Amino acid sequence: MAKFSDGDPAYLLNQQYRDSSQLSKRIALHEHFSTNPYGLHQWVFDHISTQPSAHILELGCGAGALWTHNAERIPTSWDITLSDFSEGMLASAQQALIALPHPFHIEVINAQSIPHPDKSFDVVIANHMLYHVPNRQQAIQEIRRVLKDDGHFYATTIGRAHMQQLDELVIKRVPPAEPDDIAENFGLETGEAQLRKSFSHVTIHIYDDALKVTETEPIIQYLHSKPLGFSDALTSEQIEDIRAEVNAEIEQHGSFYVTKVTCLFECWG
Ligand SMILES: C[S@@+](CC[C@H](N)C(=O)[O-])C[C@H]1O[C@@H](n2cnc3c(N)ncnc32)[C@H](O)[C@@H]1O
C-alpha cells in the first residue's frame, strides 16, 4: 500500500491540505452520522476558559470550523488570531468567516516557529493538528513560549481505536507497509507525556461519540479523502468489494458502526 508520511510537510501542504476539499469530506461524515448530538466544536468551545479581552491564537485552524460552529458565542472582547501553514486552508477559513460579525486576524504560521513575542497569548488552541507536525517538541515549546504564565493550551486529537472499522475496510484488502501513525505521533495514549515536558498541568477530557452510518457513499468518500493513499492502493474491484460489504452491513443492521475516540488536552503551568 502506498504510504504517505503524516509528518511529510510537502505532502500535507501540496496535497492533503492544499485546500479544504479533502478535510470537508471527512468532516461531512462526522456531521451527518455522529451519535453525539452535541457537536465536537461546541464541546471544545465549552472548555475554553479565559477572561474578557483575551488574546487567543489557533494553530492549524483549517477552515475555521471551531469559530463557525460557535459564531453566536464568541465574546466581542476576544482578540483572535487564526493561523495555518496552508494558505489554501486560510482562504477557506476567510470565506467561511465572512458572515461572522467578529473580526479575526489571519496569519500563515508553521506551528514549529510562531512569529510572536514571548507571553503574547492567554489561550493557544491546536485541534487535530499536532500529530502532523514533524518537530512536535519544538512546536509545544513554541506554544509554551508565546503563552502568558497563566495561559492555557487546548489540543484535540484522536486515540488508537478511532475509526478503526473504516481503516480495517482498507487494511484487510491491502495491508499497509507500516501502520497508520497519527495516533502514535500525538494521540490520547501518547500525547500527555509530550505535553508534560513543557506544561506542569495536563488534564484529559474525553468526547463521547461514535458513528452510525446509514449510507455507503459517504464512507467511500471518506476513505478517498484520507491521507493513506486509499485510492492509489486499491483496485476498482476492491473498492466495489468495500461498497458491497458496507451495503450488506447497513442492510442487515440498519447502519455501519464506527468507533470514535476523541479527546481534548488542557494544559497550563
Ligand atoms: C486535520 S486538519 C484540522 C483543522 C482544524 N483544526 C479542525 O479541527 O477542523 C489539520 C490542519 O493542520 C494544518 N497543519 C498541518 N501541519 C501544520 C503545521 N506544521 N503548522 C501549522 N498548521 C499545520 C493543516 O494545513 C490543516 O489545516
PDB file of C-alpha atoms and ligand atoms in Angstrom:
ATOM      1  CA  MET A   1       0.000   0.000   0.000  1.00  0.00           C
ATOM      2  CA  ALA A   2       1.279   3.465  -0.812  1.00  0.00           C
ATOM      3  CA  LYS A   3       2.219   5.085   2.457  1.00  0.00           C
ATOM      4  CA  PHE A   4       2.238   8.803   2.942  1.00  0.00           C
ATOM      5  CA  SER A   5       4.086  10.023   5.968  1.00  0.00           C
ATOM      6  CA  ASP A   6       1.695  12.034   8.118  1.00  0.00           C
ATOM      7  CA  GLY A   7       4.646  14.191   9.065  1.00  0.00           C
ATOM      8  CA  ASP A   8       5.665  14.942   5.463  1.00  0.00           C
ATOM      9  CA  PRO A   9       5.067  18.711   5.248  1.00  0.00           C
ATOM     10  CA  ALA A  10       5.312  18.819   1.431  1.00  0.00           C
ATOM     11  CA  TYR A  11       2.604  16.177   1.045  1.00  0.00           C
ATOM     12  CA  LEU A  12       0.383  17.835   3.673  1.00  0.00           C
ATOM     13  CA  LEU A  13       0.811  21.314   2.213  1.00  0.00           C
ATOM     14  CA  ASN A  14       0.610  20.477  -1.505  1.00  0.00           C
ATOM     15  CA  GLN A  15      -1.944  17.677  -1.491  1.00  0.00           C
ATOM     16  CA  GLN A  16      -3.882  16.845   1.652  1.00  0.00           C
ATOM     17  CA  TYR A  17      -4.304  20.434   2.931  1.00  0.00           C
ATOM     18  CA  ARG A  18      -3.752  22.434  -0.274  1.00  0.00           C
ATOM     19  CA  ASP A  19      -7.358  23.499   0.254  1.00  0.00           C
ATOM     20  CA  SER A  20     -10.238  22.338   2.437  1.00  0.00           C
ATOM     21  CA  SER A  21     -11.806  19.866  -0.050  1.00  0.00           C
ATOM     22  CA  GLN A  22     -10.407  16.622   1.441  1.00  0.00           C
ATOM     23  CA  LEU A  23     -10.927  17.725   5.049  1.00  0.00           C
ATOM     24  CA  SER A  24     -14.536  18.752   4.242  1.00  0.00           C
ATOM     25  CA  LYS A  25     -15.370  15.205   3.103  1.00  0.00           C
ATOM     26  CA  ARG A  26     -14.163  13.780   6.392  1.00  0.00           C
ATOM     27  CA  ILE A  27     -15.944  16.454   8.444  1.00  0.00           C
ATOM     28  CA  ALA A  28     -19.179  15.753   6.493  1.00  0.00           C
ATOM     29  CA  LEU A  29     -19.171  12.119   7.639  1.00  0.00           C
ATOM     30  CA  HIS A  30     -18.931  13.226  11.273  1.00  0.00           C
ATOM     31  CA  GLU A  31     -21.553  15.937  10.898  1.00  0.00           C
ATOM     32  CA  HIS A  32     -24.136  13.618   9.355  1.00  0.00           C
ATOM     33  CA  PHE A  33     -23.671  10.386  11.272  1.00  0.00           C
ATOM     34  CA  SER A  34     -22.257  11.106  14.750  1.00  0.00           C
ATOM     35  CA  THR A  35     -24.272   9.647  17.635  1.00  0.00           C
ATOM     36  CA  ASN A  36     -23.491  12.557  19.982  1.00  0.00           C
ATOM     37  CA  PRO A  37     -25.922  15.341  19.048  1.00  0.00           C
ATOM     38  CA  TYR A  38     -23.761  17.913  20.878  1.00  0.00           C
ATOM     39  CA  GLY A  39     -21.099  18.803  18.303  1.00  0.00           C
ATOM     40  CA  LEU A  40     -17.364  18.444  18.951  1.00  0.00           C
ATOM     41  CA  HIS A  41     -16.647  22.106  18.192  1.00  0.00           C
ATOM     42  CA  GLN A  42     -19.286  23.294  20.663  1.00  0.00           C
ATOM     43  CA  TRP A  43     -17.905  20.856  23.267  1.00  0.00           C
ATOM     44  CA  VAL A  44     -14.344  22.133  22.743  1.00  0.00           C
ATOM     45  CA  PHE A  45     -15.533  25.748  22.986  1.00  0.00           C
ATOM     46  CA  ASP A  46     -17.259  24.928  26.325  1.00  0.00           C
ATOM     47  CA  HIS A  47     -13.851  24.048  27.792  1.00  0.00           C
ATOM     48  CA  ILE A  48     -12.068  27.250  26.799  1.00  0.00           C
ATOM     49  CA  SER A  49     -11.872  29.246  29.966  1.00  0.00           C
ATOM     50  CA  THR A  50     -10.402  32.705  29.849  1.00  0.00           C
ATOM     51  CA  GLN A  51     -11.158  36.265  30.781  1.00  0.00           C
ATOM     52  CA  PRO A  52     -12.694  39.045  28.646  1.00  0.00           C
ATOM     53  CA  SER A  53     -10.194  40.763  26.326  1.00  0.00           C
ATOM     54  CA  ALA A  54      -8.248  37.526  25.994  1.00  0.00           C
ATOM     55  CA  HIS A  55      -5.682  37.154  23.225  1.00  0.00           C
ATOM     56  CA  ILE A  56      -6.256  33.822  21.509  1.00  0.00           C
ATOM     57  CA  LEU A  57      -4.154  32.011  18.888  1.00  0.00           C
ATOM     58  CA  GLU A  58      -5.362  28.970  16.955  1.00  0.00           C
ATOM     59  CA  LEU A  59      -2.725  26.897  15.116  1.00  0.00           C
ATOM     60  CA  GLY A  60      -3.742  24.682  12.173  1.00  0.00           C
ATOM     61  CA  CYS A  61      -7.211  26.240  12.148  1.00  0.00           C
ATOM     62  CA  GLY A  62      -8.195  24.556   8.859  1.00  0.00           C
ATOM     63  CA  ALA A  63     -11.412  26.058   7.501  1.00  0.00           C
ATOM     64  CA  GLY A  64     -12.198  27.778  10.819  1.00  0.00           C
ATOM     65  CA  ALA A  65     -14.778  25.230  11.999  1.00  0.00           C
ATOM     66  CA  LEU A  66     -14.278  25.970  15.713  1.00  0.00           C
ATOM     67  CA  TRP A  67     -15.465  29.528  15.137  1.00  0.00           C
ATOM     68  CA  THR A  68     -18.207  28.989  12.541  1.00  0.00           C
ATOM     69  CA  HIS A  69     -19.798  26.392  14.866  1.00  0.00           C
ATOM     70  CA  ASN A  70     -19.732  28.808  17.806  1.00  0.00           C
ATOM     71  CA  ALA A  71     -20.484  32.019  15.932  1.00  0.00           C
ATOM     72  CA  GLU A  72     -23.110  33.211  18.422  1.00  0.00           C
ATOM     73  CA  ARG A  73     -20.933  32.597  21.473  1.00  0.00           C
ATOM     74  CA  ILE A  74     -17.693  34.434  20.677  1.00  0.00           C
ATOM     75  CA  PRO A  75     -17.209  37.254  23.187  1.00  0.00           C
ATOM     76  CA  THR A  76     -16.803  40.528  21.313  1.00  0.00           C
ATOM     77  CA  SER A  77     -13.823  41.419  23.544  1.00  0.00           C
ATOM     78  CA  TRP A  78     -11.691  38.435  22.413  1.00  0.00           C
ATOM     79  CA  ASP A  79      -8.783  39.226  20.110  1.00  0.00           C
ATOM     80  CA  ILE A  80      -8.478  36.116  17.915  1.00  0.00           C
ATOM     81  CA  THR A  81      -5.659  35.127  15.544  1.00  0.00           C
ATOM     82  CA  LEU A  82      -6.376  32.169  13.262  1.00  0.00           C
ATOM     83  CA  SER A  83      -3.383  30.523  11.627  1.00  0.00           C
ATOM     84  CA  ASP A  84      -2.437  27.566   9.477  1.00  0.00           C
ATOM     85  CA  PHE A  85       0.640  26.679   7.429  1.00  0.00           C
ATOM     86  CA  SER A  86      -1.562  26.266   4.332  1.00  0.00           C
ATOM     87  CA  GLU A  87      -2.618  29.450   2.532  1.00  0.00           C
ATOM     88  CA  GLY A  88      -5.373  27.456   0.815  1.00  0.00           C
ATOM     89  CA  MET A  89      -6.827  26.468   4.172  1.00  0.00           C
ATOM     90  CA  LEU A  90      -6.724  30.057   5.368  1.00  0.00           C
ATOM     91  CA  ALA A  91      -8.536  31.157   2.191  1.00  0.00           C
ATOM     92  CA  SER A  92     -11.323  28.661   3.030  1.00  0.00           C
ATOM     93  CA  ALA A  93     -11.392  29.929   6.611  1.00  0.00           C
ATOM     94  CA  GLN A  94     -11.628  33.536   5.470  1.00  0.00           C
ATOM     95  CA  GLN A  95     -14.507  32.637   3.161  1.00  0.00           C
ATOM     96  CA  ALA A  96     -16.348  30.743   5.914  1.00  0.00           C
ATOM     97  CA  LEU A  97     -15.862  33.521   8.482  1.00  0.00           C
ATOM     98  CA  ILE A  98     -17.064  36.351   6.241  1.00  0.00           C
ATOM     99  CA  ALA A  99     -20.603  36.040   7.638  1.00  0.00           C
ATOM    100  CA  LEU A 100     -19.455  36.363  11.266  1.00  0.00           C
ATOM    101  CA  PRO A 101     -19.550  39.807  12.892  1.00  0.00           C
ATOM    102  CA  HIS A 102     -16.355  39.111  14.857  1.00  0.00           C
ATOM    103  CA  PRO A 103     -13.056  40.316  13.330  1.00  0.00           C
ATOM    104  CA  PHE A 104     -10.247  37.729  13.069  1.00  0.00           C
ATOM    105  CA  HIS A 105      -6.545  38.185  12.358  1.00  0.00           C
ATOM    106  CA  ILE A 106      -5.460  35.620   9.762  1.00  0.00           C
ATOM    107  CA  GLU A 107      -1.792  34.547   9.572  1.00  0.00           C
ATOM    108  CA  VAL A 108       0.283  31.884   7.845  1.00  0.00           C
ATOM    109  CA  ILE A 109       2.132  30.186  10.706  1.00  0.00           C
ATOM    110  CA  ASN A 110       4.025  26.927  10.926  1.00  0.00           C
ATOM    111  CA  ALA A 111       3.489  25.655  14.469  1.00  0.00           C
ATOM    112  CA  GLN A 112       7.212  24.887  14.782  1.00  0.00           C
ATOM    113  CA  SER A 113       8.102  28.579  14.650  1.00  0.00           C
ATOM    114  CA  ILE A 114       5.485  31.028  15.930  1.00  0.00           C
ATOM    115  CA  PRO A 115       6.347  34.608  14.912  1.00  0.00           C
ATOM    116  CA  HIS A 116       5.066  36.266  18.093  1.00  0.00           C
ATOM    117  CA  PRO A 117       6.878  37.542  21.185  1.00  0.00           C
ATOM    118  CA  ASP A 118       7.060  35.577  24.441  1.00  0.00           C
ATOM    119  CA  LYS A 119       3.903  35.657  26.608  1.00  0.00           C
ATOM    120  CA  SER A 120       1.640  37.131  23.904  1.00  0.00           C
ATOM    121  CA  PHE A 121      -1.436  34.921  24.315  1.00  0.00           C
ATOM    122  CA  ASP A 122      -3.874  33.893  27.055  1.00  0.00           C
ATOM    123  CA  VAL A 123      -5.024  30.861  25.074  1.00  0.00           C
ATOM    124  CA  VAL A 124      -3.471  28.754  22.317  1.00  0.00           C
ATOM    125  CA  ILE A 125      -5.568  26.123  20.514  1.00  0.00           C
ATOM    126  CA  ALA A 126      -4.314  23.302  18.267  1.00  0.00           C
ATOM    127  CA  ASN A 127      -7.129  20.981  17.219  1.00  0.00           C
ATOM    128  CA  HIS A 128      -6.383  17.742  15.372  1.00  0.00           C
ATOM    129  CA  MET A 129      -3.096  19.100  14.036  1.00  0.00           C
ATOM    130  CA  LEU A 130      -0.148  18.368  16.349  1.00  0.00           C
ATOM    131  CA  TYR A 131       0.068  14.794  15.017  1.00  0.00           C
ATOM    132  CA  HIS A 132       1.063  16.274  11.647  1.00  0.00           C
ATOM    133  CA  VAL A 133       3.936  18.398  12.972  1.00  0.00           C
ATOM    134  CA  PRO A 134       7.351  16.783  12.377  1.00  0.00           C
ATOM    135  CA  ASN A 135       9.171  18.528  15.231  1.00  0.00           C
ATOM    136  CA  ARG A 136       6.354  18.387  17.741  1.00  0.00           C
ATOM    137  CA  GLN A 137       8.537  19.042  20.768  1.00  0.00           C
ATOM    138  CA  GLN A 138       9.668  22.306  19.198  1.00  0.00           C
ATOM    139  CA  ALA A 139       6.050  23.248  18.434  1.00  0.00           C
ATOM    140  CA  ILE A 140       4.980  22.536  22.032  1.00  0.00           C
ATOM    141  CA  GLN A 141       7.900  24.626  23.342  1.00  0.00           C
ATOM    142  CA  GLU A 142       6.886  27.441  20.988  1.00  0.00           C
ATOM    143  CA  ILE A 143       3.314  27.250  22.297  1.00  0.00           C
ATOM    144  CA  ARG A 144       4.570  27.433  25.909  1.00  0.00           C
ATOM    145  CA  ARG A 145       6.810  30.382  24.956  1.00  0.00           C
ATOM    146  CA  VAL A 146       4.031  32.505  23.418  1.00  0.00           C
ATOM    147  CA  LEU A 147       1.581  31.720  26.254  1.00  0.00           C
ATOM    148  CA  LYS A 148       1.391  34.044  29.246  1.00  0.00           C
ATOM    149  CA  ASP A 149       2.389  32.474  32.593  1.00  0.00           C
ATOM    150  CA  ASP A 150      -1.258  31.805  33.486  1.00  0.00           C
ATOM    151  CA  GLY A 151      -2.266  30.959  29.902  1.00  0.00           C
ATOM    152  CA  HIS A 152      -3.978  27.737  28.813  1.00  0.00           C
ATOM    153  CA  PHE A 153      -3.267  25.463  25.870  1.00  0.00           C
ATOM    154  CA  TYR A 154      -6.025  23.279  24.347  1.00  0.00           C
ATOM    155  CA  ALA A 155      -5.313  20.486  21.852  1.00  0.00           C
ATOM    156  CA  THR A 156      -7.744  17.914  20.490  1.00  0.00           C
ATOM    157  CA  THR A 157      -6.652  14.626  18.989  1.00  0.00           C
ATOM    158  CA  ILE A 158      -7.703  11.018  18.415  1.00  0.00           C
ATOM    159  CA  GLY A 159      -6.981   7.690  20.100  1.00  0.00           C
ATOM    160  CA  ARG A 160      -5.647   4.436  18.638  1.00  0.00           C
ATOM    161  CA  ALA A 161      -9.097   2.900  18.124  1.00  0.00           C
ATOM    162  CA  HIS A 162     -10.520   5.973  16.371  1.00  0.00           C
ATOM    163  CA  MET A 163     -12.396   5.000  13.163  1.00  0.00           C
ATOM    164  CA  GLN A 164     -10.815   1.534  13.280  1.00  0.00           C
ATOM    165  CA  GLN A 165     -13.658  -0.158  11.360  1.00  0.00           C
ATOM    166  CA  LEU A 166     -13.062   2.179   8.399  1.00  0.00           C
ATOM    167  CA  ASP A 167      -9.308   1.629   8.419  1.00  0.00           C
ATOM    168  CA  GLU A 168      -9.924  -2.131   8.547  1.00  0.00           C
ATOM    169  CA  LEU A 169     -12.020  -1.976   5.361  1.00  0.00           C
ATOM    170  CA  VAL A 170      -8.831  -0.965   3.558  1.00  0.00           C
ATOM    171  CA  ILE A 171      -6.172  -2.752   5.599  1.00  0.00           C
ATOM    172  CA  LYS A 172      -7.708  -6.205   5.289  1.00  0.00           C
ATOM    173  CA  ARG A 173      -7.572  -5.866   1.486  1.00  0.00           C
ATOM    174  CA  VAL A 174      -4.205  -4.128   1.202  1.00  0.00           C
ATOM    175  CA  PRO A 175      -2.098  -4.451   4.363  1.00  0.00           C
ATOM    176  CA  PRO A 176      -0.108  -1.246   4.925  1.00  0.00           C
ATOM    177  CA  ALA A 177       3.677  -1.350   4.772  1.00  0.00           C
ATOM    178  CA  GLU A 178       3.657   0.480   8.126  1.00  0.00           C
ATOM    179  CA  PRO A 179       0.741   1.149  10.495  1.00  0.00           C
ATOM    180  CA  ASP A 180      -1.022   4.489  10.218  1.00  0.00           C
ATOM    181  CA  ASP A 181       0.834   6.524  12.823  1.00  0.00           C
ATOM    182  CA  ILE A 182      -1.340   9.584  13.539  1.00  0.00           C
ATOM    183  CA  ALA A 183      -2.447   8.364  16.979  1.00  0.00           C
ATOM    184  CA  GLU A 184       1.105   7.182  17.702  1.00  0.00           C
ATOM    185  CA  ASN A 185       2.544  10.592  16.812  1.00  0.00           C
ATOM    186  CA  PHE A 186       0.273  12.527  19.147  1.00  0.00           C
ATOM    187  CA  GLY A 187      -2.874  10.824  20.413  1.00  0.00           C
ATOM    188  CA  LEU A 188      -4.886  10.030  23.537  1.00  0.00           C
ATOM    189  CA  GLU A 189      -2.376   7.394  24.579  1.00  0.00           C
ATOM    190  CA  THR A 190       0.803   9.223  23.531  1.00  0.00           C
ATOM    191  CA  GLY A 191       0.163  12.984  23.882  1.00  0.00           C
ATOM    192  CA  GLU A 192       0.317  13.555  27.633  1.00  0.00           C
ATOM    193  CA  ALA A 193       3.994  12.574  28.023  1.00  0.00           C
ATOM    194  CA  GLN A 194       4.938  15.013  25.251  1.00  0.00           C
ATOM    195  CA  LEU A 195       2.937  17.867  26.782  1.00  0.00           C
ATOM    196  CA  ARG A 196       4.332  17.295  30.286  1.00  0.00           C
ATOM    197  CA  LYS A 197       7.805  18.245  29.048  1.00  0.00           C
ATOM    198  CA  SER A 198       6.551  21.851  28.710  1.00  0.00           C
ATOM    199  CA  PHE A 199       3.486  22.048  30.994  1.00  0.00           C
ATOM    200  CA  SER A 200       3.183  21.165  34.683  1.00  0.00           C
ATOM    201  CA  HIS A 201      -0.574  20.501  34.450  1.00  0.00           C
ATOM    202  CA  VAL A 202      -2.225  18.339  31.784  1.00  0.00           C
ATOM    203  CA  THR A 203      -5.876  17.293  32.022  1.00  0.00           C
ATOM    204  CA  ILE A 204      -7.574  14.983  29.525  1.00  0.00           C
ATOM    205  CA  HIS A 205     -11.252  15.436  28.602  1.00  0.00           C
ATOM    206  CA  ILE A 206     -12.932  12.650  26.583  1.00  0.00           C
ATOM    207  CA  TYR A 207     -15.606  13.413  23.972  1.00  0.00           C
ATOM    208  CA  ASP A 208     -18.093  10.527  23.922  1.00  0.00           C
ATOM    209  CA  ASP A 209     -19.114   9.714  20.354  1.00  0.00           C
ATOM    210  CA  ALA A 210     -19.388   7.101  17.589  1.00  0.00           C
ATOM    211  CA  LEU A 211     -20.702   6.945  14.027  1.00  0.00           C
ATOM    212  CA  LYS A 212     -23.775   5.065  12.836  1.00  0.00           C
ATOM    213  CA  VAL A 213     -23.518   5.493   9.094  1.00  0.00           C
ATOM    214  CA  THR A 214     -26.684   4.721   7.158  1.00  0.00           C
ATOM    215  CA  GLU A 215     -25.367   5.420   3.630  1.00  0.00           C
ATOM    216  CA  THR A 216     -22.476   3.798   1.791  1.00  0.00           C
ATOM    217  CA  GLU A 217     -21.163   6.626  -0.406  1.00  0.00           C
ATOM    218  CA  PRO A 218     -20.084   8.964   2.434  1.00  0.00           C
ATOM    219  CA  ILE A 219     -17.861   6.107   3.681  1.00  0.00           C
ATOM    220  CA  ILE A 220     -16.300   5.670   0.234  1.00  0.00           C
ATOM    221  CA  GLN A 221     -15.754   9.455   0.008  1.00  0.00           C
ATOM    222  CA  TYR A 222     -14.194   9.457   3.467  1.00  0.00           C
ATOM    223  CA  LEU A 223     -11.764   6.694   2.548  1.00  0.00           C
ATOM    224  CA  HIS A 224     -10.779   8.501  -0.653  1.00  0.00           C
ATOM    225  CA  SER A 225     -10.046  11.673   1.339  1.00  0.00           C
ATOM    226  CA  LYS A 226      -7.767  10.024   3.915  1.00  0.00           C
ATOM    227  CA  PRO A 227      -4.019  10.578   3.825  1.00  0.00           C
ATOM    228  CA  LEU A 228      -3.443   6.855   3.406  1.00  0.00           C
ATOM    229  CA  GLY A 229      -3.170   6.523  -0.352  1.00  0.00           C
ATOM    230  CA  PHE A 230      -6.507   4.679  -0.405  1.00  0.00           C
ATOM    231  CA  SER A 231      -7.454   5.411  -3.988  1.00  0.00           C
ATOM    232  CA  ASP A 232      -3.944   4.573  -5.239  1.00  0.00           C
ATOM    233  CA  ALA A 233      -3.655   1.415  -3.222  1.00  0.00           C
ATOM    234  CA  LEU A 234      -6.949  -0.306  -4.074  1.00  0.00           C
ATOM    235  CA  THR A 235      -8.118  -1.639  -7.412  1.00  0.00           C
ATOM    236  CA  SER A 236     -11.580  -0.662  -8.660  1.00  0.00           C
ATOM    237  CA  GLU A 237     -12.689  -4.257  -7.872  1.00  0.00           C
ATOM    238  CA  GLN A 238     -11.536  -3.834  -4.274  1.00  0.00           C
ATOM    239  CA  ILE A 239     -13.411  -0.538  -3.982  1.00  0.00           C
ATOM    240  CA  GLU A 240     -16.549  -2.290  -5.288  1.00  0.00           C
ATOM    241  CA  ASP A 241     -15.930  -5.031  -2.751  1.00  0.00           C
ATOM    242  CA  ILE A 242     -15.820  -2.459   0.069  1.00  0.00           C
ATOM    243  CA  ARG A 243     -19.027  -0.909  -1.258  1.00  0.00           C
ATOM    244  CA  ALA A 244     -20.734  -4.324  -1.185  1.00  0.00           C
ATOM    245  CA  GLU A 245     -19.506  -5.057   2.357  1.00  0.00           C
ATOM    246  CA  VAL A 246     -20.753  -1.719   3.686  1.00  0.00           C
ATOM    247  CA  ASN A 247     -24.092  -2.099   1.846  1.00  0.00           C
ATOM    248  CA  ALA A 248     -24.604  -5.562   3.338  1.00  0.00           C
ATOM    249  CA  GLU A 249     -23.835  -4.309   6.877  1.00  0.00           C
ATOM    250  CA  ILE A 250     -26.276  -1.398   6.508  1.00  0.00           C
ATOM    251  CA  GLU A 251     -28.995  -3.707   5.132  1.00  0.00           C
ATOM    252  CA  GLN A 252     -28.523  -6.186   7.948  1.00  0.00           C
ATOM    253  CA  HIS A 253     -28.079  -3.829  10.935  1.00  0.00           C
ATOM    254  CA  GLY A 254     -29.539  -0.527   9.723  1.00  0.00           C
ATOM    255  CA  SER A 255     -26.148   1.202   9.923  1.00  0.00           C
ATOM    256  CA  PHE A 256     -22.379   0.701   9.717  1.00  0.00           C
ATOM    257  CA  TYR A 257     -20.974   1.255  13.220  1.00  0.00           C
ATOM    258  CA  VAL A 258     -17.670   3.110  13.644  1.00  0.00           C
ATOM    259  CA  THR A 259     -15.802   3.642  16.945  1.00  0.00           C
ATOM    260  CA  LYS A 260     -14.637   7.185  17.678  1.00  0.00           C
ATOM    261  CA  VAL A 261     -12.029   8.144  20.256  1.00  0.00           C
ATOM    262  CA  THR A 262     -11.573  11.897  20.565  1.00  0.00           C
ATOM    263  CA  CYS A 263     -10.015  13.826  23.418  1.00  0.00           C
ATOM    264  CA  LEU A 264      -9.024  17.329  24.462  1.00  0.00           C
ATOM    265  CA  PHE A 265      -5.798  18.002  26.332  1.00  0.00           C
ATOM    266  CA  GLU A 266      -5.971  21.103  28.541  1.00  0.00           C
ATOM    267  CA  CYS A 267      -2.530  22.285  29.672  1.00  0.00           C
ATOM    268  CA  TRP A 268      -1.244  25.059  31.864  1.00  0.00           C
ATOM    269  CA  GLY A 269       1.559  25.930  34.253  1.00  0.00           C
TER     270      GLY A 269
HETATM  271  C1  LIG B   1      -6.975  17.734  10.385  1.00  0.00           C
HETATM  272  S1  LIG B   1      -6.811  19.424   9.960  1.00  0.00           S
HETATM  273  C2  LIG B   1      -7.631  20.177  11.360  1.00  0.00           C
HETATM  274  C3  LIG B   1      -8.190  21.541  11.041  1.00  0.00           C
HETATM  275  C4  LIG B   1      -8.940  22.221  12.189  1.00  0.00           C
HETATM  276  N1  LIG B   1      -8.103  22.453  13.345  1.00  0.00           N
HETATM  277  C5  LIG B   1     -10.149  21.409  12.591  1.00  0.00           C
HETATM  278  O1  LIG B   1     -10.163  20.837  13.698  1.00  0.00           O
HETATM  279  O2  LIG B   1     -11.101  21.369  11.786  1.00  0.00           O
HETATM  280  C6  LIG B   1      -5.104  19.781  10.237  1.00  0.00           C
HETATM  281  C7  LIG B   1      -4.706  21.215   9.911  1.00  0.00           C
HETATM  282  O3  LIG B   1      -3.378  21.454  10.379  1.00  0.00           O
HETATM  283  C8  LIG B   1      -2.661  22.180   9.382  1.00  0.00           C
HETATM  284  N2  LIG B   1      -1.229  21.899   9.610  1.00  0.00           N
HETATM  285  C9  LIG B   1      -0.555  20.747   9.404  1.00  0.00           C
HETATM  286  N3  LIG B   1       0.733  20.867   9.764  1.00  0.00           N
HETATM  287  C10 LIG B   1       0.891  22.145  10.237  1.00  0.00           C
HETATM  288  C11 LIG B   1       1.984  22.882  10.779  1.00  0.00           C
HETATM  289  N4  LIG B   1       3.201  22.332  10.899  1.00  0.00           N
HETATM  290  N5  LIG B   1       1.773  24.157  11.191  1.00  0.00           N
HETATM  291  C12 LIG B   1       0.543  24.730  11.064  1.00  0.00           C
HETATM  292  N6  LIG B   1      -0.540  24.089  10.534  1.00  0.00           N
HETATM  293  C13 LIG B   1      -0.362  22.805  10.135  1.00  0.00           C
HETATM  294  C14 LIG B   1      -3.224  21.668   8.069  1.00  0.00           C
HETATM  295  O4  LIG B   1      -2.998  22.569   6.998  1.00  0.00           O
HETATM  296  C15 LIG B   1      -4.698  21.518   8.408  1.00  0.00           C
HETATM  297  O5  LIG B   1      -5.436  22.687   8.172  1.00  0.00           O
END
